[in-house]
Short mmCIF file of C-alpha atoms in Angstrom, two decimals:
data_model
loop_
_atom_site.label_atom_id
_atom_site.label_comp_id
_atom_site.label_asym_id
_atom_site.label_seq_id
_atom_site.Cartn_x
_atom_site.Cartn_y
_atom_site.Cartn_z
CA MET A 1384 -102.89 52.84 -221.89
CA ASP A 1385 -103.60 50.81 -218.73
CA LEU A 1386 -101.82 52.86 -216.06
CA ILE A 1387 -102.83 53.49 -212.45
CA SER A 1388 -102.07 56.36 -210.06
CA LEU A 1389 -99.01 54.98 -208.27
CA TYR A 1390 -95.90 56.96 -207.40
CA PRO A 1391 -92.24 55.99 -206.91
CA THR A 1392 -91.80 54.04 -203.68
CA TRP A 1393 -89.97 55.76 -200.82
CA TYR A 1394 -88.04 53.18 -198.84
CA GLU A 1395 -85.88 53.86 -195.77
CA PRO A 1396 -83.59 50.81 -195.41
CA THR A 1397 -82.74 51.08 -191.71
CA VAL A 1398 -86.13 51.30 -190.02
CA GLY A 1399 -88.57 51.45 -192.93
CA SER A 1400 -90.86 54.27 -194.06
CA GLY A 1401 -93.64 53.18 -191.69
CA TRP A 1402 -91.51 53.68 -188.62
CA VAL A 1403 -90.25 57.05 -189.84
CA VAL A 1404 -93.85 58.28 -189.99
CA ALA A 1405 -94.73 56.62 -186.68
CA LEU A 1406 -91.76 58.13 -184.81
CA ILE A 1407 -92.57 61.65 -186.00
CA ALA A 1408 -96.30 61.22 -185.40
CA THR A 1409 -95.93 59.85 -181.86
CA PHE A 1410 -93.85 62.80 -180.70
CA HIS A 1411 -96.25 65.17 -182.46
CA VAL A 1412 -99.22 63.62 -180.63
CA LEU A 1413 -97.51 64.25 -177.27
CA ALA A 1414 -96.86 67.88 -178.19
CA SER A 1415 -100.22 68.61 -179.80
CA HIS A 1416 -102.39 66.86 -177.19
CA THR A 1417 -100.49 68.54 -174.36
CA SER A 1418 -100.93 71.97 -175.93
CA VAL A 1419 -104.70 71.55 -176.39
CA GLY A 1420 -105.21 70.26 -172.86
CA ALA A 1421 -103.06 73.04 -171.45
CA ALA A 1422 -105.05 75.63 -173.43
CA LEU A 1423 -108.27 74.52 -171.74
CA LEU A 1424 -106.48 74.38 -168.38
CA PHE A 1425 -105.26 77.96 -168.91
CA ALA A 1426 -108.82 79.11 -169.59
CA TYR A 1427 -109.94 77.58 -166.27
CA LEU A 1428 -107.00 78.96 -164.28
CA SER A 1429 -107.29 82.45 -165.81
CA HIS A 1430 -111.00 82.50 -164.95
CA LYS A 1431 -110.19 81.40 -161.40
CA ALA A 1432 -107.43 84.03 -161.14
CA TYR A 1433 -109.90 86.72 -162.24
CA ARG A 1434 -112.66 85.59 -159.86
CA GLU A 1435 -110.36 85.19 -156.86
CA ASP A 1436 -107.87 87.94 -157.79
CA ARG A 1437 -104.88 85.56 -157.61
CA ASP A 1438 -101.59 86.52 -159.18
CA ASP A 1439 -99.98 83.18 -158.36
CA LEU A 1440 -102.31 81.35 -160.75
CA LEU A 1441 -101.46 83.74 -163.57
CA ASP A 1442 -97.77 83.29 -162.80
CA PHE A 1443 -98.25 79.51 -163.15
CA VAL A 1444 -100.05 80.04 -166.46
CA LYS A 1445 -97.17 82.19 -167.65
CA LYS A 1446 -94.55 79.58 -166.70
CA TYR A 1447 -96.50 76.70 -168.18
CA GLY A 1448 -97.23 78.77 -171.30
CA LEU A 1449 -93.53 79.56 -171.73
CA PHE A 1450 -92.75 75.86 -171.44
CA LEU A 1451 -95.43 75.15 -174.08
CA MET A 1452 -93.91 77.68 -176.46
CA VAL A 1453 -90.53 75.95 -176.26
CA PHE A 1454 -91.67 72.36 -176.01
CA THR A 1455 -94.98 71.89 -177.82
CA TYR A 1456 -95.19 74.79 -180.24
CA VAL A 1457 -91.61 74.74 -181.46
CA ALA A 1458 -91.29 70.94 -181.46
CA GLY A 1459 -94.87 70.51 -182.69
CA SER A 1460 -94.36 73.02 -185.47
CA ILE A 1461 -91.36 71.00 -186.65
CA THR A 1462 -92.96 67.56 -186.39
CA GLY A 1463 -96.22 68.79 -187.96
CA PRO A 1464 -94.61 69.56 -191.34
CA GLY A 1465 -92.52 66.43 -190.75
CA ILE A 1466 -95.73 64.38 -190.75
CA TRP A 1467 -96.89 66.07 -193.94
CA TYR A 1468 -93.58 65.41 -195.70
CA SER A 1469 -93.13 61.83 -194.52
CA THR A 1470 -96.72 60.79 -195.22
CA THR A 1471 -96.66 62.45 -198.62
CA VAL A 1472 -93.66 60.42 -199.76
CA ALA A 1473 -94.60 57.25 -197.87
CA SER A 1474 -98.33 57.26 -198.61
CA PRO A 1475 -99.11 59.71 -201.44
CA ASN A 1476 -102.45 58.18 -202.42
CA GLY A 1477 -103.46 57.93 -198.78
CA ILE A 1478 -102.75 61.59 -198.03
CA GLY A 1479 -104.26 62.49 -201.41
CA ALA A 1480 -107.52 60.79 -200.43
CA LEU A 1481 -107.68 62.87 -197.26
CA ILE A 1482 -106.92 66.10 -199.10
CA HIS A 1483 -109.57 65.44 -201.75
CA SER A 1484 -112.17 64.88 -199.04
CA PHE A 1485 -111.15 67.43 -196.40
CA VAL A 1486 -109.00 70.16 -197.95
CA TRP A 1487 -111.23 72.95 -196.61
CA LYS A 1488 -111.39 71.31 -193.18
CA TRP A 1489 -107.61 71.42 -193.08
CA ALA A 1490 -107.65 75.04 -194.22
CA THR A 1491 -110.05 75.84 -191.38
CA GLU A 1492 -107.79 74.01 -188.92
CA TRP A 1493 -104.87 76.18 -190.01
CA VAL A 1494 -106.90 79.33 -189.31
CA PHE A 1495 -107.52 78.14 -185.75
CA PHE A 1496 -103.88 77.08 -185.45
CA VAL A 1497 -102.68 80.60 -186.33
CA ILE A 1498 -105.03 81.99 -183.65
CA GLU A 1499 -103.64 79.40 -181.24
CA VAL A 1500 -99.99 80.33 -181.90
CA VAL A 1501 -100.71 84.06 -181.53
CA GLY A 1502 -102.76 83.30 -178.42
CA VAL A 1503 -100.00 81.47 -176.56
CA TYR A 1504 -97.65 84.42 -177.06
CA MET A 1505 -100.31 86.80 -175.77
CA ILE A 1506 -101.04 84.64 -172.76
CA VAL A 1507 -97.38 84.49 -171.78
CA TYR A 1508 -96.27 88.04 -172.46
CA LEU A 1509 -99.42 89.91 -171.39
CA VAL A 1510 -99.43 88.59 -167.82
CA GLY A 1511 -99.15 91.70 -165.62
CA LYS A 1512 -99.52 93.99 -168.63
CA VAL A 1513 -103.31 93.72 -169.00
CA ASP A 1514 -106.00 93.34 -166.35
CA LYS A 1515 -107.08 89.87 -165.26
CA ARG A 1516 -110.46 90.10 -167.01
CA THR A 1517 -108.83 90.82 -170.38
CA HIS A 1518 -106.32 88.03 -169.83
CA MET A 1519 -109.17 85.66 -169.01
CA LYS A 1520 -110.91 86.53 -172.29
CA ILE A 1521 -107.68 85.92 -174.22
CA SER A 1522 -107.24 82.58 -172.46
CA VAL A 1523 -110.78 81.48 -173.28
CA LEU A 1524 -110.35 82.37 -176.96
CA PHE A 1525 -107.01 80.54 -176.95
CA GLY A 1526 -108.66 77.46 -175.46
CA ILE A 1527 -111.52 77.51 -177.98
CA ALA A 1528 -109.15 77.88 -180.95
CA SER A 1529 -106.88 75.13 -179.68
CA PHE A 1530 -109.75 72.74 -179.06
CA ALA A 1531 -111.17 73.51 -182.52
CA THR A 1532 -107.94 72.30 -184.16
CA MET A 1533 -108.29 68.99 -182.36
CA ILE A 1534 -111.96 68.54 -183.30
CA ILE A 1535 -111.13 68.96 -187.00
CA ILE A 1536 -108.15 66.61 -186.93
CA ILE A 1537 -110.09 63.95 -185.01
CA GLY A 1538 -112.73 63.89 -187.75
CA ILE A 1539 -110.04 63.28 -190.35
CA LEU A 1540 -108.35 60.60 -188.21
CA SER A 1541 -111.70 58.86 -187.77
CA PHE A 1542 -112.23 58.86 -191.53
CA MET A 1543 -108.87 57.11 -191.92
CA MET A 1544 -110.30 54.23 -189.88
CA VAL A 1545 -113.79 54.29 -191.40
CA PRO A 1546 -115.91 56.98 -193.09
CA GLY A 1547 -118.50 58.48 -190.79
CA LYS A 1548 -121.52 57.13 -192.66
CA GLU A 1549 -121.85 54.24 -195.10
CA GLN A 1550 -123.61 56.45 -197.65
CA TRP A 1551 -120.38 58.39 -198.13
CA PHE A 1552 -119.25 55.65 -200.54
CA GLN A 1553 -122.28 56.28 -202.77
CA GLU A 1554 -122.97 59.97 -202.21
CA GLY A 1555 -119.66 61.51 -201.15
CA GLY A 1556 -119.82 64.75 -199.18
CA TYR A 1557 -117.40 65.65 -196.43
CA LEU A 1558 -120.13 65.66 -193.75
CA ASN A 1559 -120.93 62.03 -194.53
CA GLY A 1560 -117.25 61.15 -194.30
CA PHE A 1561 -116.41 63.35 -191.33
CA TYR A 1562 -119.12 62.72 -188.74
CA GLY A 1563 -119.83 59.28 -187.38
CA THR A 1564 -120.02 57.29 -184.15
CA ASN A 1565 -116.29 56.66 -184.25
CA THR A 1566 -115.62 60.40 -184.53
CA PHE A 1567 -117.39 61.40 -181.32
CA ILE A 1568 -116.19 58.46 -179.24
CA GLN A 1569 -112.61 59.06 -180.37
CA MET A 1570 -113.01 62.74 -179.57
CA GLY A 1571 -114.01 61.95 -175.98
CA MET A 1572 -111.19 59.42 -175.64
CA ARG A 1573 -108.56 61.82 -176.96
CA VAL A 1574 -109.82 64.69 -174.80
CA ALA A 1575 -109.43 62.46 -171.75
CA PHE A 1576 -105.90 61.37 -172.62
CA MET A 1577 -105.14 64.97 -173.61
CA PHE A 1578 -105.83 66.06 -170.02
CA THR A 1579 -103.73 63.14 -168.73
CA MET A 1580 -100.75 64.37 -170.74
CA THR A 1581 -101.40 67.96 -169.69
CA ALA A 1582 -101.30 66.89 -166.04
CA VAL A 1583 -98.10 64.90 -166.51
CA VAL A 1584 -96.23 67.59 -168.44
CA GLY A 1585 -97.62 70.24 -166.08
CA GLY A 1586 -95.85 68.44 -163.28
CA ILE A 1587 -92.54 69.65 -164.74
CA VAL A 1588 -93.72 73.24 -164.15
CA VAL A 1589 -95.18 72.46 -160.72
CA ALA A 1590 -91.82 71.00 -159.68
CA SER A 1591 -90.24 74.45 -160.03
CA ILE A 1592 -92.72 76.17 -157.67
CA LYS A 1593 -90.97 77.43 -154.50
CA ASP A 1594 -94.05 78.14 -152.37
CA ALA A 1595 -94.86 74.84 -150.63
CA ALA A 1596 -98.56 75.61 -150.15
CA PHE A 1597 -99.08 76.66 -153.76
CA LYS A 1598 -97.07 73.70 -155.00
CA LYS A 1599 -99.32 71.39 -152.99
CA GLU A 1600 -102.44 73.07 -154.38
CA MET A 1601 -101.31 72.76 -158.00
CA ALA A 1602 -100.06 69.20 -157.50
CA ARG A 1603 -103.51 68.25 -156.20
CA LYS A 1604 -105.31 70.04 -159.04
CA LEU A 1605 -103.21 68.35 -161.71
CA GLY A 1606 -103.34 65.05 -159.82
CA TRP A 1607 -107.13 64.97 -159.77
CA LEU A 1608 -107.25 66.12 -163.38
CA GLY A 1609 -104.89 63.30 -164.36
CA ILE A 1610 -106.66 60.59 -162.36
CA ILE A 1611 -110.14 61.43 -163.63
CA ALA A 1612 -108.92 61.84 -167.23
CA THR A 1613 -106.99 58.55 -167.15
CA LEU A 1614 -109.94 56.56 -165.83
CA VAL A 1615 -112.42 58.19 -168.23
CA GLY A 1616 -110.02 57.68 -171.15
CA ALA A 1617 -109.57 53.99 -170.32
CA GLY A 1618 -113.34 53.54 -170.25
CA LEU A 1619 -113.83 55.40 -173.51
CA PHE A 1620 -111.16 53.26 -175.17
CA GLN A 1621 -113.32 50.20 -174.51
CA LEU A 1622 -116.28 52.06 -176.01
CA TYR A 1623 -114.09 53.11 -178.95
CA LEU A 1624 -113.47 49.47 -179.80
CA THR A 1625 -117.23 49.04 -180.37
CA SER A 1626 -117.21 51.75 -183.06
CA VAL A 1627 -114.48 50.34 -185.32
CA PRO A 1628 -115.07 47.87 -188.18
CA SER A 1629 -115.12 44.19 -187.24
CA GLN A 1630 -112.04 43.66 -189.37
CA ALA A 1631 -110.14 46.14 -187.19
CA LEU A 1632 -110.97 44.05 -184.11
CA LEU A 1633 -109.83 40.93 -185.97
CA VAL A 1634 -106.49 42.58 -186.71
CA MET A 1635 -106.19 43.75 -183.12
CA GLU A 1636 -106.85 40.27 -181.75
CA ASN A 1637 -104.51 38.46 -184.15
CA ARG A 1638 -101.72 40.85 -185.10
CA LEU A 1639 -100.94 42.93 -182.01
CA PRO A 1640 -98.25 41.37 -179.80
CA ASP A 1641 -99.30 39.50 -176.66
CA TYR A 1642 -97.68 42.08 -174.43
CA PHE A 1643 -99.81 44.93 -175.81
CA GLY A 1644 -102.74 44.53 -173.39
CA PRO A 1645 -100.66 44.00 -170.22
CA SER A 1646 -98.32 46.85 -171.14
CA ILE A 1647 -101.21 49.31 -171.55
CA ILE A 1648 -102.64 48.22 -168.18
CA ALA A 1649 -99.21 48.66 -166.60
CA VAL A 1650 -98.88 52.16 -168.05
CA LEU A 1651 -102.34 53.13 -166.79
CA ALA A 1652 -101.57 51.76 -163.33
CA GLY A 1653 -98.21 53.53 -163.26
CA THR A 1654 -99.79 56.80 -164.37
CA LEU A 1655 -102.44 56.61 -161.65
CA ALA A 1656 -99.77 55.75 -159.07
CA TYR A 1657 -97.73 58.76 -160.20
CA PHE A 1658 -100.65 61.14 -159.71
CA ILE A 1659 -101.52 59.68 -156.31
CA ILE A 1660 -97.91 59.95 -155.09
CA THR A 1661 -97.55 63.56 -156.24
CA MET A 1662 -100.87 64.48 -154.60
CA LEU A 1663 -100.00 62.88 -151.26
CA ARG A 1664 -96.35 63.95 -151.22
CA PRO A 1665 -95.87 67.05 -153.43
CA GLN A 1666 -92.25 67.31 -152.27
CA THR A 1667 -91.45 64.23 -154.37
CA LEU A 1668 -92.45 66.15 -157.48
CA VAL A 1669 -89.12 67.22 -158.90
CA GLN A 1670 -88.38 68.02 -162.53
CA GLY A 1671 -86.47 64.79 -163.13
CA PHE A 1672 -89.38 62.69 -161.84
CA ALA A 1673 -91.98 64.65 -163.84
CA GLY A 1674 -89.82 64.66 -166.98
CA GLY A 1675 -89.21 60.93 -166.65
CA MET A 1676 -92.94 60.31 -166.41
CA ALA A 1677 -93.49 62.34 -169.61
CA VAL A 1678 -90.97 60.09 -171.37
CA VAL A 1679 -92.73 56.99 -170.02
CA ILE A 1680 -96.06 58.29 -171.37
CA LEU A 1681 -94.39 58.91 -174.75
CA VAL A 1682 -92.57 55.57 -175.08
CA ALA A 1683 -94.76 53.14 -173.18
CA GLY A 1684 -98.16 54.79 -173.63
CA LEU A 1685 -98.44 56.79 -176.84
CA TRP A 1686 -96.19 54.63 -178.99
CA PRO A 1687 -98.15 51.35 -178.45
CA GLU A 1688 -101.50 53.18 -178.70
CA GLU A 1689 -100.62 54.92 -181.98
CA THR A 1690 -99.08 51.72 -183.35
CA ALA A 1691 -102.24 49.79 -182.49
CA ARG A 1692 -104.46 52.39 -184.13
CA GLU A 1693 -102.37 52.30 -187.30
CA SER A 1694 -102.34 48.49 -187.36
CA MET A 1695 -106.09 48.20 -186.84
CA ARG A 1696 -106.74 50.02 -190.14
CA LYS A 1697 -105.05 47.30 -192.18
CA PRO A 1698 -105.29 46.53 -195.02
CA TRP A 1699 -106.54 50.06 -195.61
CA VAL A 1700 -104.72 53.32 -195.00
CA ALA A 1701 -107.58 55.76 -195.64
CA GLY A 1702 -111.34 55.64 -195.92
CA GLN A 1703 -111.62 51.86 -196.40
CA TYR A 1704 -110.74 52.26 -200.08
CA VAL A 1705 -107.01 53.06 -200.32
CA TYR A 1706 -104.82 50.07 -199.53
CA SER A 1707 -101.73 50.47 -197.38
CA ASN A 1708 -99.63 49.86 -200.52
CA GLN A 1709 -101.37 52.85 -202.22
CA VAL A 1710 -103.49 50.81 -204.64
CA ILE A 1711 -107.14 51.90 -204.86
CA GLY A 1712 -108.96 48.72 -203.83
CA ARG A 1713 -112.63 49.76 -203.97
CA ASP A 1714 -115.06 51.72 -206.11
CA VAL A 1715 -116.29 54.94 -204.46
CA PRO A 1716 -119.03 56.32 -206.76
CA GLY A 1717 -119.56 59.31 -204.48
CA MET A 1718 -116.01 60.50 -205.16
CA ASP A 1719 -115.87 59.23 -208.76
CA VAL A 1720 -113.12 56.81 -207.74
CA LYS A 1721 -112.62 53.46 -209.49
CA SER A 1722 -110.88 50.41 -208.12
CA GLN A 1723 -107.49 49.82 -209.73
CA LEU A 1724 -107.55 46.07 -209.13
CA PRO A 1725 -109.21 45.16 -212.48
CA ILE A 1726 -106.48 46.95 -214.44
CA ILE A 1727 -103.71 45.22 -212.46
CA GLU A 1728 -105.42 41.84 -212.88
CA LYS A 1729 -105.55 42.46 -216.63
CA VAL A 1730 -101.98 43.61 -217.37
CA GLY A 1731 -100.01 43.01 -214.16
CA ILE A 1732 -98.49 45.49 -211.73
CA LEU A 1733 -95.34 46.01 -213.81
CA GLN A 1734 -97.30 47.21 -216.84
CA ALA A 1735 -99.84 49.17 -214.76
CA HIS A 1736 -97.29 51.03 -212.63
CA PRO A 1737 -96.36 54.29 -214.42
CA PHE A 1738 -92.87 54.36 -212.87
CA THR A 1739 -91.78 50.83 -213.72
CA PRO A 1740 -88.38 51.04 -215.46
CA GLU A 1741 -88.73 50.17 -219.14
CA HIS A 1742 -86.45 47.13 -218.87
CA LEU A 1743 -88.66 45.63 -216.11
CA LYS A 1744 -92.06 45.93 -217.77
CA THR A 1745 -91.74 42.37 -219.07
CA VAL A 1746 -90.23 39.64 -216.90
CA THR A 1747 -87.35 37.71 -218.47
CA ASP A 1748 -84.58 35.42 -217.23
CA ASN A 1749 -82.25 38.44 -217.24
CA ASN A 1750 -84.39 40.62 -214.96
CA LYS A 1751 -86.43 38.23 -212.79
CA ILE A 1752 -84.84 39.25 -209.46
CA GLN A 1753 -84.97 42.95 -210.33
CA ALA A 1754 -88.64 42.64 -211.28
CA GLY A 1755 -89.36 40.71 -208.09
CA GLU A 1756 -87.63 43.37 -206.02
CA PHE A 1757 -89.67 46.10 -207.73
CA ILE A 1758 -92.91 44.22 -207.07
CA ALA A 1759 -91.95 43.69 -203.41
CA MET A 1760 -91.11 47.37 -203.00
CA THR A 1761 -94.40 48.40 -204.58
CA TYR A 1762 -96.68 45.93 -202.86
CA CYS A 1763 -94.95 45.16 -199.56
CA SER A 1764 -92.44 47.79 -198.38
CA ASN A 1765 -94.96 50.11 -196.69
CA CYS A 1766 -95.66 47.39 -194.13
CA HIS A 1767 -92.70 45.00 -194.46
CA SER A 1768 -89.03 45.88 -194.68
CA PRO A 1769 -87.07 43.96 -197.36
CA SER A 1770 -83.92 44.50 -195.27
CA GLN A 1771 -82.85 42.62 -192.13
CA THR A 1772 -83.99 45.49 -189.92
CA GLY A 1773 -86.98 47.80 -189.87
CA ILE A 1774 -90.67 47.13 -189.54
CA ARG A 1775 -91.77 43.48 -189.96
CA PRO A 1776 -88.82 42.24 -192.08
CA LEU A 1777 -89.97 39.98 -194.91
CA HIS A 1778 -87.48 37.23 -194.10
CA ARG A 1779 -89.20 36.50 -190.79
CA TYR A 1780 -92.35 35.28 -192.49
CA PHE A 1781 -90.96 32.36 -194.47
CA PRO A 1782 -89.28 29.18 -193.19
CA GLU A 1783 -85.73 28.32 -194.12
CA GLY A 1784 -85.42 26.02 -197.09
CA ILE A 1785 -88.75 26.94 -198.61
CA THR A 1786 -88.98 25.70 -202.20
CA GLN A 1787 -89.76 27.77 -205.30
CA ALA A 1788 -92.94 25.78 -205.86
CA ARG A 1789 -94.17 26.35 -202.32
CA MET A 1790 -93.34 30.05 -202.46
CA GLU A 1791 -95.18 30.42 -205.77
CA SER A 1792 -98.15 28.58 -204.30
CA TYR A 1793 -98.25 31.03 -201.39
CA VAL A 1794 -97.94 34.11 -203.61
CA ARG A 1795 -100.50 32.82 -206.10
CA GLY A 1796 -103.01 31.43 -203.62
CA VAL A 1797 -102.77 33.97 -200.80
CA LEU A 1798 -101.34 37.30 -201.92
CA THR A 1799 -102.99 37.63 -205.33
CA THR A 1800 -106.39 36.62 -203.94
CA GLY A 1801 -106.35 38.78 -200.81
CA ASN A 1802 -107.11 35.85 -198.55
CA ILE A 1803 -105.34 37.40 -195.54
CA ALA A 1804 -107.75 39.79 -193.82
CA TYR A 1805 -105.15 42.38 -192.81
CA MET A 1806 -103.23 42.41 -196.12
CA PRO A 1807 -104.24 44.04 -199.43
CA LYS A 1808 -105.20 42.01 -202.46
CA MET A 1809 -102.12 42.04 -204.73
CA PRO A 1810 -103.01 40.98 -208.28
CA MET A 1811 -100.14 39.59 -210.42
CA ILE A 1812 -99.86 37.83 -213.72
CA GLU A 1813 -98.05 34.48 -213.74
CA SER A 1814 -94.62 35.84 -214.72
CA GLU A 1815 -94.83 38.34 -211.85
CA VAL A 1816 -95.75 35.57 -209.41
CA LYS A 1817 -92.59 33.71 -210.40
CA ALA A 1818 -90.46 36.88 -210.22
CA LEU A 1819 -91.69 37.85 -206.75
CA SER A 1820 -91.31 34.29 -205.51
CA ALA A 1821 -87.72 34.13 -206.78
CA TYR A 1822 -86.90 37.44 -205.07
CA LEU A 1823 -88.54 36.41 -201.76
CA MET A 1824 -86.65 33.12 -201.75
CA LEU A 1825 -83.32 34.82 -202.39
CA ASN A 1826 -84.01 37.52 -199.79
CA ASN A 1827 -85.05 34.83 -197.32
CA SER A 1828 -81.90 32.75 -197.74
CA GLY A 1829 -79.20 35.34 -198.31
CA GLY A 1830 -80.67 38.72 -197.47
CA ASP A 1831 -80.09 41.94 -199.37
CA ALA A 1832 -76.46 41.06 -200.08
CA ALA A 1833 -77.48 37.97 -202.05
CA VAL A 1834 -80.17 39.97 -203.86
CA GLN A 1835 -77.68 42.62 -204.94
CA VAL A 1836 -75.22 39.98 -206.18
CA ALA A 1837 -77.99 38.34 -208.23
CA ILE A 1838 -79.04 41.70 -209.66
CA LYS A 1839 -75.45 42.42 -210.72
CA GLU A 1840 -75.33 39.08 -212.48
CA GLU A 1841 -78.62 39.85 -214.22
CA LEU A 1842 -77.36 43.23 -215.36
CA LYS A 1843 -74.15 41.66 -216.61
CA ALA A 1844 -76.11 39.02 -218.52
CA ALA A 1845 -78.42 41.69 -219.95
CA ASP A 1846 -75.44 43.78 -221.08
CA HIS A 1847 -73.90 40.71 -222.70
CA ALA A 1848 -77.16 39.87 -224.47
CA LEU A 1849 -77.46 43.47 -225.68
CA ALA A 1850 -73.88 43.42 -226.97
CA MET A 1851 -74.51 40.15 -228.81
CA GLN A 1852 -77.68 41.57 -230.33
CA LYS A 1853 -75.85 44.68 -231.50
CA ALA A 1854 -73.14 42.52 -233.03
CA GLN A 1855 -75.70 40.41 -234.86
CA ASP A 1856 -77.49 43.54 -236.09
CA LYS A 1857 -74.17 44.93 -237.34
CA VAL A 1858 -73.41 41.71 -239.22
CA ALA A 1859 -76.88 41.73 -240.74
CA LEU A 1860 -76.48 45.33 -241.90
CA THR A 1861 -73.09 44.51 -243.42
CA GLN A 1862 -74.52 41.55 -245.33
CA GLU A 1863 -77.39 43.69 -246.60
CA ALA A 1864 -74.95 46.35 -247.80
CA GLN A 1865 -73.00 43.72 -249.77
#
């Protein structure tokens, strides 16, 4: 039987499954990057407190650590499983590809994460209860464990863009997939932005310091940390662009909105201005100002950056062999993975998909719109919303009044051949081309309401045809009995 490893499609009609994942992931990045940067900052401050015998630095570590427990570790521990759940239902083959390649890396990351969670509690609640040297050792171990979690995750994120070495496709092996130029450059870039976020979020804690001299000292420390990290991160981002596949640059140049570049520059300039102001005038550093800047970093900085990184991977979602619509689009001998495109080209997506409803496996006049909707959900909904809202709504991509012939020509000549660089190849047999075209035309002209009306009419016609067939069969049986 010609079946491929596809799962039922999860579709969120309001914003789309892609945005659900992106919203959770963006907030998680803020929490996780802040926690790692703060862990390394704590190691430095605890060492300085031990060397200079300063209780005020340990008190700052305690306050910042308590804030981390509430903000990053609670919120991060919620959004972390949220990412796992949302990506599993939105991109099961994508997450499956990562698990098959890096399951033990993830297990190792969880070991370090447990150490990290225990460590933050010890750092906060052992201030004043153990000597400064012991606290320093705990802080250093906490920083190492926290940084180790990031190193492991960065390797996996880099693989999602491109495997570390080209021989991974032929030989497999997690080291070939994990380590590459992109991995180390991205690591440096994320470490830099990690310290930027640590400095911004740390400003919320600095704002509560009563001692003017100590507040000025900490504002200057975090200010310099933020300025240096922001400038280094911006430079490493340019270097990062040299380590991604040429197709990723093509997508970035052609698919990202025109405001992306200027908005990133504006955020960087605003971030630098924030650090300079708080260094020169620490009294302006109040919790509302610092908290507002954290929100700006989240909305205007992290969201566009994470969106750009996700978009640059198109048409792939993992390892340059799993398409964004979950179809395996390339042979990977090293992992004993076969492309699913030949099977789909042979029998069509409706026959190849194991969860196609039985009445849709063959396109007829009584199910054409239903079949077209199923094909659109399978092939398109991870990147394009069939509804009027959500991520990249389908209706925006076709002109009003487009004819059936022109739509079929587009589907047949562009989608089934994979002629758009940032979109997967979507094989279809001729009846499926006509079904998808009919659905896209109806969705384009009347939206989901028109689609649902047409589906009801198809179901009514199918029920009528079934009733007629049953009546004919009954008559035939009666005649045979006579």
